[in-house]
PDB file of C-alpha atoms in Angstrom:
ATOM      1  CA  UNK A 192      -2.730  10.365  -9.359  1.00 43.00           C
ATOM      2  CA  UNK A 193      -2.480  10.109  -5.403  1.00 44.00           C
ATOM      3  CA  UNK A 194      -0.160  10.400  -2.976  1.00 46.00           C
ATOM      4  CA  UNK A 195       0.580   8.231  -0.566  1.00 46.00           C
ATOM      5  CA  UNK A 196       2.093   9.151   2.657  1.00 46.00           C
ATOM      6  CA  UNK A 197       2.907   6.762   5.726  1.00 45.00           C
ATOM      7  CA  UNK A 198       3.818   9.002   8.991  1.00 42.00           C
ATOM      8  CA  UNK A 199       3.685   7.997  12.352  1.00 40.00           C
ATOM      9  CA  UNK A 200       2.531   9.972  15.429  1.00 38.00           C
ATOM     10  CA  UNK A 201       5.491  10.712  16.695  1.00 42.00           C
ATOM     11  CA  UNK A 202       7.133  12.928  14.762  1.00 40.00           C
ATOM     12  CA  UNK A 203      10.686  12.026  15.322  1.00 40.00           C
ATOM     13  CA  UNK A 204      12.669   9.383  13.652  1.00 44.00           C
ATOM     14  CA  UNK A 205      10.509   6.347  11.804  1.00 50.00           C
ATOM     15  CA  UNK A 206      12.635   2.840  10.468  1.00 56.00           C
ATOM     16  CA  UNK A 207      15.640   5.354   9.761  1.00 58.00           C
ATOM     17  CA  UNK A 208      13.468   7.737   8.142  1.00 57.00           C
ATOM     18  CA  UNK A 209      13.846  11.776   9.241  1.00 65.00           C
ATOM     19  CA  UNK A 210      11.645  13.135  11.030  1.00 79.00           C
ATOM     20  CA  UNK A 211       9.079  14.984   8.505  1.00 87.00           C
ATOM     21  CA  UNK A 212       8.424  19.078   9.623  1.00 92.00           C
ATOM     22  CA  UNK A 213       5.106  20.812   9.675  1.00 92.00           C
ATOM     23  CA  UNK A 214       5.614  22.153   5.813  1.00 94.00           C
ATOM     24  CA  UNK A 215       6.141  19.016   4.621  1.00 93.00           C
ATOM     25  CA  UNK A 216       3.382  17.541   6.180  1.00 92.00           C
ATOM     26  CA  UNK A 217       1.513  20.603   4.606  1.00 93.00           C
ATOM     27  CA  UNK A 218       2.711  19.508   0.980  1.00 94.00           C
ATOM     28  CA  UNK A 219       1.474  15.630   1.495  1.00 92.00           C
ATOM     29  CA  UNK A 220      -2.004  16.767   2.631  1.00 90.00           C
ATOM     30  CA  UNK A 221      -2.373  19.419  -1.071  1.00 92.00           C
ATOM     31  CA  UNK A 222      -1.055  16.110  -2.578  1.00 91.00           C
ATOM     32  CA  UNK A 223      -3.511  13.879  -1.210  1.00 88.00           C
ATOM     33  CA  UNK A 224      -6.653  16.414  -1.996  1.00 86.00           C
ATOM     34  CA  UNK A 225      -5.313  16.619  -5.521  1.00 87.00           C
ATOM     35  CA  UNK A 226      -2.790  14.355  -6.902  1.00 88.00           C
ATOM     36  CA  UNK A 227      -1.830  16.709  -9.508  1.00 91.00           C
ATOM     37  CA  UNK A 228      -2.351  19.961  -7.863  1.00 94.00           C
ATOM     38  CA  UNK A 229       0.448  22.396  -9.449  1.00 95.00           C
ATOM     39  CA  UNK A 230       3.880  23.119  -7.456  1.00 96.00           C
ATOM     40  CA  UNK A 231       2.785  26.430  -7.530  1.00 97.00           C
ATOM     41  CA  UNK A 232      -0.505  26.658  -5.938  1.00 97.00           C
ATOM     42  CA  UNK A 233       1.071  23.934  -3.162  1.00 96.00           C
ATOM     43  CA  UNK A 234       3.687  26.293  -3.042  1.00 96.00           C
ATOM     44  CA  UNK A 235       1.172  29.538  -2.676  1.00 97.00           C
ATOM     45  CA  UNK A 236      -0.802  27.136  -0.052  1.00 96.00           C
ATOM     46  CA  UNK A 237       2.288  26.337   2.284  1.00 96.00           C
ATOM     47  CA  UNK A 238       4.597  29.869   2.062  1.00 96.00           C
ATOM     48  CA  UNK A 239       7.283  28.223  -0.380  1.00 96.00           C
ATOM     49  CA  UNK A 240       8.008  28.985  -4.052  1.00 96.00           C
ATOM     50  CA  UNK A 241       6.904  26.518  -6.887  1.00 96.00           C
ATOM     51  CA  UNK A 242      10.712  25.097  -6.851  1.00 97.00           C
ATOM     52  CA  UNK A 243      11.277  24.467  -3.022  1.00 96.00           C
ATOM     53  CA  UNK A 244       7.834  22.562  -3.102  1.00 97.00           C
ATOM     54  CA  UNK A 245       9.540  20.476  -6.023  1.00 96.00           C
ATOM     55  CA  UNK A 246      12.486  19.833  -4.500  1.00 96.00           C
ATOM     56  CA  UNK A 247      10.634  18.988  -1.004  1.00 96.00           C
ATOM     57  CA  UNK A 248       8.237  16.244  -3.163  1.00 96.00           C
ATOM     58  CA  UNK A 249      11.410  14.674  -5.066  1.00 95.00           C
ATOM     59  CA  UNK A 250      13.067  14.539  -1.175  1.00 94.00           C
ATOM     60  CA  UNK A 251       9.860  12.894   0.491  1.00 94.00           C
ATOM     61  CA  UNK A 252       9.805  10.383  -2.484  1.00 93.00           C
ATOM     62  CA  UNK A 253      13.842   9.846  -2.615  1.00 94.00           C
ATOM     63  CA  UNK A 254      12.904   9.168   1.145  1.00 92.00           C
ATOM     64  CA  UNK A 255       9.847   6.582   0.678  1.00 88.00           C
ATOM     65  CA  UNK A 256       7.656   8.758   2.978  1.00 90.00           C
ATOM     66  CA  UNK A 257       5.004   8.863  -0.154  1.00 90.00           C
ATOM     67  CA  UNK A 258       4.815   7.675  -3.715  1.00 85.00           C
ATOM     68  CA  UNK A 259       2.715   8.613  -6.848  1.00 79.00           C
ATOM     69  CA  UNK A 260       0.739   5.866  -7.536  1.00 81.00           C
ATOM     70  CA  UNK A 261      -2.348   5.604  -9.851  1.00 79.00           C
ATOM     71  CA  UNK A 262      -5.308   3.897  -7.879  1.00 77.00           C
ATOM     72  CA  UNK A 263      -7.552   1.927 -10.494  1.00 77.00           C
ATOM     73  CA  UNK A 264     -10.859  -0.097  -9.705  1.00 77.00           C
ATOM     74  CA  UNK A 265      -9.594  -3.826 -10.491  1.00 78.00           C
ATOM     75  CA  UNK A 266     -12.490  -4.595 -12.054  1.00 76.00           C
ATOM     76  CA  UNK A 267     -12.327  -2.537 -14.250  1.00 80.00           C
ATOM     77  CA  UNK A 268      -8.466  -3.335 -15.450  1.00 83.00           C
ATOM     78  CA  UNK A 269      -9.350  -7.266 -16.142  1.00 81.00           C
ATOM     79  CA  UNK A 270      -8.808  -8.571 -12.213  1.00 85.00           C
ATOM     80  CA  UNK A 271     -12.108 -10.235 -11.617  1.00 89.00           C
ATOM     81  CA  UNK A 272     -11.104 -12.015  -8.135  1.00 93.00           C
ATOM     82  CA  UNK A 273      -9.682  -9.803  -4.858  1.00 93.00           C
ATOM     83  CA  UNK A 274      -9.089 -11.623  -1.577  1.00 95.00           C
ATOM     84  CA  UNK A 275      -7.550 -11.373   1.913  1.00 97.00           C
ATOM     85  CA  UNK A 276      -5.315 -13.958   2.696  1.00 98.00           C
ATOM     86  CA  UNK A 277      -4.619 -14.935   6.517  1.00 98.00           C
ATOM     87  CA  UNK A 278      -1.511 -16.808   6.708  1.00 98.00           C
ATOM     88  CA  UNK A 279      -0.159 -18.917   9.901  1.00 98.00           C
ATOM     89  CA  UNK A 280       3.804 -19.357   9.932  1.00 98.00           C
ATOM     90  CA  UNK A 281       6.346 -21.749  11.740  1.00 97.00           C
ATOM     91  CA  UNK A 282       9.726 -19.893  12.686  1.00 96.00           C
ATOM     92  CA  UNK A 283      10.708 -17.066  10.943  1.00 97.00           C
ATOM     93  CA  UNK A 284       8.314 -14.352   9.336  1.00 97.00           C
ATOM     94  CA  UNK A 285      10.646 -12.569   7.530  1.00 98.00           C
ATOM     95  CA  UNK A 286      11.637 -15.594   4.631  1.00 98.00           C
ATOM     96  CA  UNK A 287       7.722 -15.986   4.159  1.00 98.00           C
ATOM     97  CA  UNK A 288       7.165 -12.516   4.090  1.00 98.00           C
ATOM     98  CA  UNK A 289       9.805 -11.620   1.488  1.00 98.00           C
ATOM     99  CA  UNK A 290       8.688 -14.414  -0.847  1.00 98.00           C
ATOM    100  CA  UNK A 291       5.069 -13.254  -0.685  1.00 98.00           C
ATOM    101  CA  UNK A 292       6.485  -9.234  -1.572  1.00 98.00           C
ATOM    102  CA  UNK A 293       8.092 -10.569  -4.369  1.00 98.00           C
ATOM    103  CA  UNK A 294       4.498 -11.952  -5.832  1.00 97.00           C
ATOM    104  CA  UNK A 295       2.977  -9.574  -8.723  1.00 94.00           C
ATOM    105  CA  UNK A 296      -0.220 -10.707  -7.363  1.00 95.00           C
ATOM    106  CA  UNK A 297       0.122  -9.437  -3.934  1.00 96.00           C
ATOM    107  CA  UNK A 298      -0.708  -6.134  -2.948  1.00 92.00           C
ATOM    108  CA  UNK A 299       0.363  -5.885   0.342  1.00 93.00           C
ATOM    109  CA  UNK A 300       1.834  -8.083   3.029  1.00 98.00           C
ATOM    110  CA  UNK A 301       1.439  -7.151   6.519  1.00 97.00           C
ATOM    111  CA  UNK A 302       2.942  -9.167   9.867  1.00 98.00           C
ATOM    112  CA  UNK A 303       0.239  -8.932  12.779  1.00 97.00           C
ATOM    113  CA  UNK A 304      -0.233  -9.904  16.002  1.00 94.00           C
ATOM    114  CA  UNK A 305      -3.484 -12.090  16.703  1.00 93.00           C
ATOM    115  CA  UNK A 306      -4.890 -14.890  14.834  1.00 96.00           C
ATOM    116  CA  UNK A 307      -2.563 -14.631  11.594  1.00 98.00           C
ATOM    117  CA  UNK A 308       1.021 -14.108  11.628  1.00 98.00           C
ATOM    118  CA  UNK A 309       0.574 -12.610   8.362  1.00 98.00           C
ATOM    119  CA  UNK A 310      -2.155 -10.845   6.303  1.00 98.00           C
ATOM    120  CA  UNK A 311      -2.316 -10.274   2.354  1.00 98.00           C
ATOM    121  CA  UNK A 312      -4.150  -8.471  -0.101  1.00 96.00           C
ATOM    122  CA  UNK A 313      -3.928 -10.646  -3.419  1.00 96.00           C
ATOM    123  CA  UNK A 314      -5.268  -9.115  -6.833  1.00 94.00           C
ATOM    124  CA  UNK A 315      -6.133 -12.121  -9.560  1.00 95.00           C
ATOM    125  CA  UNK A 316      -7.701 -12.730 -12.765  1.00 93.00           C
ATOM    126  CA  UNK A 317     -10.528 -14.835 -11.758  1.00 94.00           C
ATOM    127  CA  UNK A 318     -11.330 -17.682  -9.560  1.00 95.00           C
ATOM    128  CA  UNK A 319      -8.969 -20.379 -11.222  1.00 96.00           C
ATOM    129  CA  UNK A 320      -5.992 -17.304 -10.457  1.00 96.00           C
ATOM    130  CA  UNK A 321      -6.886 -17.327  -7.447  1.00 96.00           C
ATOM    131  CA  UNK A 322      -6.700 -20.913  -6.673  1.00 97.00           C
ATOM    132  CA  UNK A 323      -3.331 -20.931  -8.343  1.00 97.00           C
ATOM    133  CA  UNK A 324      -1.853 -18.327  -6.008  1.00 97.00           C
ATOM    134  CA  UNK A 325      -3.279 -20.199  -2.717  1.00 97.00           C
ATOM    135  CA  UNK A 326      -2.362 -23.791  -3.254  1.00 97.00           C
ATOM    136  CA  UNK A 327       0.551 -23.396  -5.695  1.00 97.00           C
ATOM    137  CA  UNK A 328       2.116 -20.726  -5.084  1.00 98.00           C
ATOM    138  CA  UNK A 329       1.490 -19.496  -1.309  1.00 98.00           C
ATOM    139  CA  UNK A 330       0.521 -22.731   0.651  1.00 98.00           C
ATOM    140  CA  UNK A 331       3.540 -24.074  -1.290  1.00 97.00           C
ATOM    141  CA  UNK A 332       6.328 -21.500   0.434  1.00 98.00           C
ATOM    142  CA  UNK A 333       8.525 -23.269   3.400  1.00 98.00           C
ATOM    143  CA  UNK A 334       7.217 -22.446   6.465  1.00 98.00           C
ATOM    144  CA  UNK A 335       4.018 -21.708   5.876  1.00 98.00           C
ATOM    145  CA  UNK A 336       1.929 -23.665   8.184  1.00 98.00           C
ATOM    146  CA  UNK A 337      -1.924 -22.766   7.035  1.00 98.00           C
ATOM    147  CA  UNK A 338      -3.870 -20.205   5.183  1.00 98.00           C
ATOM    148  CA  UNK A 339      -7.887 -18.770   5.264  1.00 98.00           C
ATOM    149  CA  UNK A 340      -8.906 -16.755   2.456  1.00 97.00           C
ATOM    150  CA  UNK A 341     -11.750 -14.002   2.473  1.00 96.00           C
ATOM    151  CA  UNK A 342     -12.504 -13.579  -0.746  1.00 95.00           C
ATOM    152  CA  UNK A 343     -14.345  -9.745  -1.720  1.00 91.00           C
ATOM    153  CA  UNK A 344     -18.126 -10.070  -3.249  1.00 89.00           C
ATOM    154  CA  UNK A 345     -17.824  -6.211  -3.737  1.00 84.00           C
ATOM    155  CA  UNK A 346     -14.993  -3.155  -2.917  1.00 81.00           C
ATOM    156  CA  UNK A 347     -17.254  -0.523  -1.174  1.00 85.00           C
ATOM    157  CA  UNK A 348     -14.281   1.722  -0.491  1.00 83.00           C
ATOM    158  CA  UNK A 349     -10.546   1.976  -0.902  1.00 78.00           C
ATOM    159  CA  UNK A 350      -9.240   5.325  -0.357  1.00 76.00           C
ATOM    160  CA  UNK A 351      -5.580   6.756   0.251  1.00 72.00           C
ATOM    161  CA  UNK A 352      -6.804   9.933   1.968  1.00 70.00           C
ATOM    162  CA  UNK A 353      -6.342   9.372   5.423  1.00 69.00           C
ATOM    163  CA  UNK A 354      -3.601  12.835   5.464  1.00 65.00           C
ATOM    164  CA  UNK A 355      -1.247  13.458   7.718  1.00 67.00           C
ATOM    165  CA  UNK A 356      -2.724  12.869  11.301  1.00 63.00           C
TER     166      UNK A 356
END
């Protein structure tokens, strides 16, 4: 397992989200080395018994500041075909970007500033999947204006490590 943790450098205040303390921050970093490091030896690690570091992990969770997720190699799991998708949008963001969350296929959805209004991570089957998604399913959503697709030949890294910075 690994934990995910999103944090921003300022420690106060995030989207609504208390601010997260030094301990805490402690716990997500023994989480990310080892997804399934005891409560104990976190709690040993940080200066907190085995049941405060519990109840910390279900509050940072409860919060969304991390979640336990299993990372798998798609390949392996029977998704042949991984792309980026750049998408272009006229008006509104957030209707696209909603419809596009909602999409098994896609892994993330980010809004950016630059040449794409909106970048996605999609996760298919194989190349016919693939061509499904794009001119079926996301070309197909109101608003959306164009798409470019970067499709992956190979996944040298993906990694959910980056700690607590």
């Amino acid at each position: 397992m690994v934990f995910v943790a999103t944090r921003s450098a300022d420690p106060k205040s995030v989207q609504g989200t208390p601010p997260i303390d030094a301990v805490s921050l402690a716990i997500i970093e023994q989480l990310q080395e080892d997804g399934r490091r005891p409560y104990a030896a976190i709690g040993k690690a940080v200066g907190l018994s085995e049941a405060a570091v519990r109840q910390r992990v279900q509050k940072l969770l409860d919060q969304g500041v991390m979640q336990i997720v299993a990372v798998t190699d798609p390949l392996t799991v029977g998704f042949r075909r991984q792309a980026m998708v750049g998408i272009n949008v006229e008006g509104d963001l957030d209707p696209v970007a909603d419809a596009l969350t909602a999409m098994d296929e896609v892994e993330y959805v980010v809004m950016t500033a630059g040449s794409f209004d909106l970048l996605i991570e999609i996760v298919c089957e194989d190349d016919d999947h693939l061509l499904e998604m794009i001119n079926k399913r996301i070309r197909t959503l109101p608003g959306v204006r164009s798409t470019e697709s970067f499709v992956y030949l190979k996944l040298r890294k993906q990694t959910y490590t980056w700690g607590t910075r």
